[in-house]
Tab-separated table of C-alpha atoms in Angstrom:
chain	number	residue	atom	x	y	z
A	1	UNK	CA	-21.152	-53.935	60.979
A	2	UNK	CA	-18.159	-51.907	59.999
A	3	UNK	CA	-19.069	-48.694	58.527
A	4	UNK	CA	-17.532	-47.148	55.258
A	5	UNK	CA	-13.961	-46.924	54.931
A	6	UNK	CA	-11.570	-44.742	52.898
A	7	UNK	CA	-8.303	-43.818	51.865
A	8	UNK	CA	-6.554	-42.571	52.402
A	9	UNK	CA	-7.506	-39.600	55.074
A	10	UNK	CA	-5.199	-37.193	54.003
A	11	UNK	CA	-3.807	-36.346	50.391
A	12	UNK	CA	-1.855	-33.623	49.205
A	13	UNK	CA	-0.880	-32.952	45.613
A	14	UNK	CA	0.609	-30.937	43.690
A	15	UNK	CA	-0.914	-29.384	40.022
A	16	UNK	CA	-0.582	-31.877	36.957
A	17	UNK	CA	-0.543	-34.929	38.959
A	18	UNK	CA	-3.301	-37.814	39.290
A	19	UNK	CA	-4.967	-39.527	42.278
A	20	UNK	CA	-7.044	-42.708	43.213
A	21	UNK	CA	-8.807	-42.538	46.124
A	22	UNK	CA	-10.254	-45.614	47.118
A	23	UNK	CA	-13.733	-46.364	48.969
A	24	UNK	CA	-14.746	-50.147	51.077
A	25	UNK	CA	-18.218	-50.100	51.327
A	26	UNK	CA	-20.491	-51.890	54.058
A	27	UNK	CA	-20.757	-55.228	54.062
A	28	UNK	CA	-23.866	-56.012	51.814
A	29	UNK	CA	-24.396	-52.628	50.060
A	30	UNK	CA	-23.893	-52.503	46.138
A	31	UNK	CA	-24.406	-48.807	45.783
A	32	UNK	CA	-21.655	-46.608	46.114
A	33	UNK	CA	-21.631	-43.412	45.674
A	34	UNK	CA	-19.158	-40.497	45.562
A	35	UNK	CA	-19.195	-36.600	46.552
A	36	UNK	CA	-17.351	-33.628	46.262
A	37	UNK	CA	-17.375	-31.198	49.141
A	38	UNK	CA	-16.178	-27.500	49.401
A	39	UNK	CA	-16.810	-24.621	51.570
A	40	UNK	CA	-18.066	-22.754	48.616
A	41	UNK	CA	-20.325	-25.128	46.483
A	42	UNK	CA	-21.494	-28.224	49.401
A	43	UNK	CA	-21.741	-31.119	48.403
A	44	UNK	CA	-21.355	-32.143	44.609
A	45	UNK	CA	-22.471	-34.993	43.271
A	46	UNK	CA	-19.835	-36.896	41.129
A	47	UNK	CA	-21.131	-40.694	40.512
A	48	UNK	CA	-22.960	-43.506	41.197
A	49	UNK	CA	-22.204	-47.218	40.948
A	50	UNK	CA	-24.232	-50.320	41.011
A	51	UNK	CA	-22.753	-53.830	40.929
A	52	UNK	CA	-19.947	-52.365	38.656
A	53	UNK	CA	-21.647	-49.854	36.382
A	54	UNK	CA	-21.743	-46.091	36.646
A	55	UNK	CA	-25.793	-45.468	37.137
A	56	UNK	CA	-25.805	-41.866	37.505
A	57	UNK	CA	-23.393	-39.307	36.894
A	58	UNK	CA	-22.800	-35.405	38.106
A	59	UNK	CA	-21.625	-32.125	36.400
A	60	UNK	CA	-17.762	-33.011	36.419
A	61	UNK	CA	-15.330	-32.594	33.480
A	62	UNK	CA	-13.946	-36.298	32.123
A	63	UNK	CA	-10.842	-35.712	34.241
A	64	UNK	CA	-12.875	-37.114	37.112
A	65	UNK	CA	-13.631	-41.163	36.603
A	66	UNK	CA	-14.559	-43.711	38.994
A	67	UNK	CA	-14.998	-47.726	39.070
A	68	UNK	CA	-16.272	-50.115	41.307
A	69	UNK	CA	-15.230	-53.895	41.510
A	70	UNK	CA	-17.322	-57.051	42.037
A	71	UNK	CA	-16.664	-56.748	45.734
A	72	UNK	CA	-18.354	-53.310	45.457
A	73	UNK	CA	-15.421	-51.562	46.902
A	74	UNK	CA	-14.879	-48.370	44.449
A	75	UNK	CA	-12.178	-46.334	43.508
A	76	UNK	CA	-12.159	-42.203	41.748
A	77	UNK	CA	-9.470	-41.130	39.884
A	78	UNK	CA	-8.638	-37.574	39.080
A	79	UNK	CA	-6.047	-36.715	36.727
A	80	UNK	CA	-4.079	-33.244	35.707
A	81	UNK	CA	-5.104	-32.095	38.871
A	82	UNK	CA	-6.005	-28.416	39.152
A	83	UNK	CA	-6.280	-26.426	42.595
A	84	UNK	CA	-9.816	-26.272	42.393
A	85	UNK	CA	-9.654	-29.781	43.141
A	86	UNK	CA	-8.720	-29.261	46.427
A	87	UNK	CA	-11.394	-30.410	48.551
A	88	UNK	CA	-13.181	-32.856	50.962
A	89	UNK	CA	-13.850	-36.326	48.808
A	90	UNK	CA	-17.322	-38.335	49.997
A	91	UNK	CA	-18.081	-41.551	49.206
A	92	UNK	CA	-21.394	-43.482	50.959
A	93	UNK	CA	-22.877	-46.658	50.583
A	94	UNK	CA	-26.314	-47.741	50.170
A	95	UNK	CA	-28.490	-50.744	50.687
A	96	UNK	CA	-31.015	-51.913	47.828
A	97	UNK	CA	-33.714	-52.499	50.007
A	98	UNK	CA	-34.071	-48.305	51.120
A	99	UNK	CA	-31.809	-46.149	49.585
A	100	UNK	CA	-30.153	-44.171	52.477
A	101	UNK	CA	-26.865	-43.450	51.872
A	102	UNK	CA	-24.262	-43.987	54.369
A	103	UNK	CA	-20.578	-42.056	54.458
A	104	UNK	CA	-17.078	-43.044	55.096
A	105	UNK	CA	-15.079	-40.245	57.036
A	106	UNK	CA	-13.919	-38.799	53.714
A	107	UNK	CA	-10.788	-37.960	51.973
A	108	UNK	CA	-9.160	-34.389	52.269
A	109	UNK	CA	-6.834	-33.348	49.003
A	110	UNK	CA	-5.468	-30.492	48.677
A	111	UNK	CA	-3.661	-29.526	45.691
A	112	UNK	CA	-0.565	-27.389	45.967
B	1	UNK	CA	-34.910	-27.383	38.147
B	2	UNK	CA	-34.754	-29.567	41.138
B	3	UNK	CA	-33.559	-27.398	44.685
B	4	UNK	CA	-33.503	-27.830	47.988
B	5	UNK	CA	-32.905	-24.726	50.317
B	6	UNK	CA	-31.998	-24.599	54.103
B	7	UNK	CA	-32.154	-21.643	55.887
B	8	UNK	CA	-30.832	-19.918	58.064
B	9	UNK	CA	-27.107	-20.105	57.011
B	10	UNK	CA	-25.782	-20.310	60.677
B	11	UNK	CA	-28.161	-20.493	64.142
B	12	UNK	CA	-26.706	-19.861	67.275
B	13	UNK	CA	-28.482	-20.888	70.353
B	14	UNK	CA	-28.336	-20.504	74.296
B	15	UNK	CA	-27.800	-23.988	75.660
B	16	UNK	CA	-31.659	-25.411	76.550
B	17	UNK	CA	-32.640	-22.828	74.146
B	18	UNK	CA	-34.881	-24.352	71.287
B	19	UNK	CA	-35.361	-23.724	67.776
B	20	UNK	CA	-36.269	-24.997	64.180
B	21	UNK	CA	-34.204	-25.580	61.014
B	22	UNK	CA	-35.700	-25.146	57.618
B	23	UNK	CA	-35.630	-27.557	54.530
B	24	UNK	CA	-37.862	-25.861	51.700
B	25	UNK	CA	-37.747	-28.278	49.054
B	26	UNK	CA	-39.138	-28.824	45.000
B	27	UNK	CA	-38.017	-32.295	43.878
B	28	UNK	CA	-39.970	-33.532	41.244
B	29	UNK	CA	-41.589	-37.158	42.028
B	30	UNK	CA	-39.711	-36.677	46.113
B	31	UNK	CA	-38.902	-40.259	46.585
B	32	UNK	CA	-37.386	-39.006	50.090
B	33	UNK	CA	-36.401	-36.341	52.495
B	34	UNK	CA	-33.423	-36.913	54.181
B	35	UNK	CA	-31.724	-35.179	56.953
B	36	UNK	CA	-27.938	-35.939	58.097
B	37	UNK	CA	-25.439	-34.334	60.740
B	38	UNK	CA	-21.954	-32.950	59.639
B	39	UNK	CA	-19.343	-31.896	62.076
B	40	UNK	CA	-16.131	-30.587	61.145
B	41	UNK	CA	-13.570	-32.785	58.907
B	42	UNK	CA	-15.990	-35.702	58.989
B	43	UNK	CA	-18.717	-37.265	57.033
B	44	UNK	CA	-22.193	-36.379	57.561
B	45	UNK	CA	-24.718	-38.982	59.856
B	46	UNK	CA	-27.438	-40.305	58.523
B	47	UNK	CA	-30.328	-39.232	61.161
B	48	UNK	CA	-33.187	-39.118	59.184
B	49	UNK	CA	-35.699	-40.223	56.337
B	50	UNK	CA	-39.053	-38.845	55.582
B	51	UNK	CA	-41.297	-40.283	53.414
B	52	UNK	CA	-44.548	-38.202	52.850
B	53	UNK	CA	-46.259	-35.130	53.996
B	54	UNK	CA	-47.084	-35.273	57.554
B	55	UNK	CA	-44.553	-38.435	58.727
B	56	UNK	CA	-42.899	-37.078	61.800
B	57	UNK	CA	-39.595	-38.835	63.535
B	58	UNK	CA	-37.546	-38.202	66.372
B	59	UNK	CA	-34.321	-38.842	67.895
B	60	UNK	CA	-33.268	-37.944	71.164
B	61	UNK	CA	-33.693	-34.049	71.418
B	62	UNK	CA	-34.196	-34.127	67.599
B	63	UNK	CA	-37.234	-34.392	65.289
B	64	UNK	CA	-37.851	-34.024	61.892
B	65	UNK	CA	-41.324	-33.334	60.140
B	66	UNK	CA	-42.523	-32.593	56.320
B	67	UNK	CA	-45.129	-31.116	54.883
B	68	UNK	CA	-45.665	-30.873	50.547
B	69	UNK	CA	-43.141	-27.801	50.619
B	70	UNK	CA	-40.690	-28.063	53.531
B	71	UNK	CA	-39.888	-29.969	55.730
B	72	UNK	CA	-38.425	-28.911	59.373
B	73	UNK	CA	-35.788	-30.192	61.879
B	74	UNK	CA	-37.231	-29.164	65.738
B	75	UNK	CA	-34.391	-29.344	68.435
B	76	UNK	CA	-35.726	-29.001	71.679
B	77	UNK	CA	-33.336	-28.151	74.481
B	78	UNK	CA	-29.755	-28.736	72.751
B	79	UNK	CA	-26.633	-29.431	74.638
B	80	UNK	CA	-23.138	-28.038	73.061
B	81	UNK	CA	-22.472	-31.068	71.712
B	82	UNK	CA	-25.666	-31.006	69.407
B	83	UNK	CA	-23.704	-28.040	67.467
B	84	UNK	CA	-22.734	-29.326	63.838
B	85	UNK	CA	-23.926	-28.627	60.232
B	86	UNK	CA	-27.273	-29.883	59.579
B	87	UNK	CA	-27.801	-30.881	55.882
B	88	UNK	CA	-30.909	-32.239	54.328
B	89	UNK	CA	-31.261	-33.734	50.880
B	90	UNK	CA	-34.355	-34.463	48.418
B	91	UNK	CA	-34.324	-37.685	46.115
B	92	UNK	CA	-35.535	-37.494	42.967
B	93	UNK	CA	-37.416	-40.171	41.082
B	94	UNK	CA	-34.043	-41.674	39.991
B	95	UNK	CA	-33.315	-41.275	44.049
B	96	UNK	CA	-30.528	-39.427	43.205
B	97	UNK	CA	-29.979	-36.983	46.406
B	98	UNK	CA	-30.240	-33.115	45.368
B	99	UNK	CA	-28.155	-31.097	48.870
B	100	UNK	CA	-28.938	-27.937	50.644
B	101	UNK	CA	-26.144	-26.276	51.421
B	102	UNK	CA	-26.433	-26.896	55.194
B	103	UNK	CA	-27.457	-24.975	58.604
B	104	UNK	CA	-24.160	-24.462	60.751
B	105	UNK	CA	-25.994	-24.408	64.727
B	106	UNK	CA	-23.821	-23.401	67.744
B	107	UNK	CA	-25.077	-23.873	70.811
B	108	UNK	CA	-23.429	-22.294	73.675
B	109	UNK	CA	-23.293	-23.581	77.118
């Protein structure tokens, strides 16, 4: 099975601008999930999806928003970008049967 | 408040040299203990699930126990290329993960 894909690898931005990053999950899993990660804070947990509604949701201001579609691939959008936003973004799938999550390579934005 | 803790911060090991990693954990209703490899620019691996006090599981030179507190990652005679972070995460009864903030191990040849 192919694993979790995402793009794009590489982002960079500059202040006031807004990004969609996308996420594929693997084939069968209807959970995705997304993280932020910095050197400072680890891993932050931003949402949750489940056949196309948010489940669960992490301590992120409203610029931060996130979909999924009925093939469960997701997408997060961040608008007015700030440079705090620069940072490594996660997204992993899960099966319903155990809950393990399982994550894509990441996408790196950095905000200039 | 839910919290998971790793210690230490950063190991660094002689090559054959082994040691334990620390997950000390309080996650109300624990629906799972989960421990995952990092390395640099990438996303972490899924290595491990525990599911109650006392399950033990290993892989390769790897293995990961829990007690009701803590739970421990035991690498026995690592190579170089078993340095990476090490992260481990509680779920909580909505099996949403709660994230230490890692153990960075070098292991020198």
């Amino acid at each position: 099975k192919a694993g979790v894909t995402q793009t794009p690898r590489y982002l960079i931005k500059t202040r006031g601008q807004q990004v969609t990053l996308s996420c594929s999950p693997i084939s069968g899993h209807r959970s995705v999930s997304w993280y932020q990660q910095t050197p400072g804070q680890g891993l932050q947990f931003l949402f949750e999806y489940f056949s196309e509604t948010q489940r669960n949701k992490g301590n992120f201001p409203g610029r931060f928003s996130g979909r999924q579609f009925s093939n469960s691939r997701s997408e997060m959008n961040v608008s007015t970008l700030e440079l705090g936003d620069s940072a490594l973004y996660l997204c992993a799938s899960s099966p319903t049967a155990d809950h393990t999550q399982y994550f894509g390579p990441g996408t790196r934005l950095t905000v200039l | 408040e839910d919290q998971v803790t790793q210690s230490p911060e950063a190991l660094r090991l002689q090559e054959g040299e082994s040691s334990s990693l620390n997950c000390s954990y309080t996650v109300s209703g624990l629906r799972g203990l989960f421990w995952y490899r990092q390395d640099p620019g990438k996303g972490p691996e899924f290595l491990f699930t525990l599911y109650s006090a006392g399950e033990e599981k290993e892989k390769e030179r790897l293995k990961a126990t829990l007690t009701k507190k803590e739970s421990f990652l035991h690498i026995t005679a690592p190579k170089p290329e078993d340095s990476a972070t090490y992260l481990c995460a509680g779920a909580d009864s909505n099996y949403q993960l709660i994230w230490g903030a890692g153990t960075k191990l070098i292991i020198k040849p």
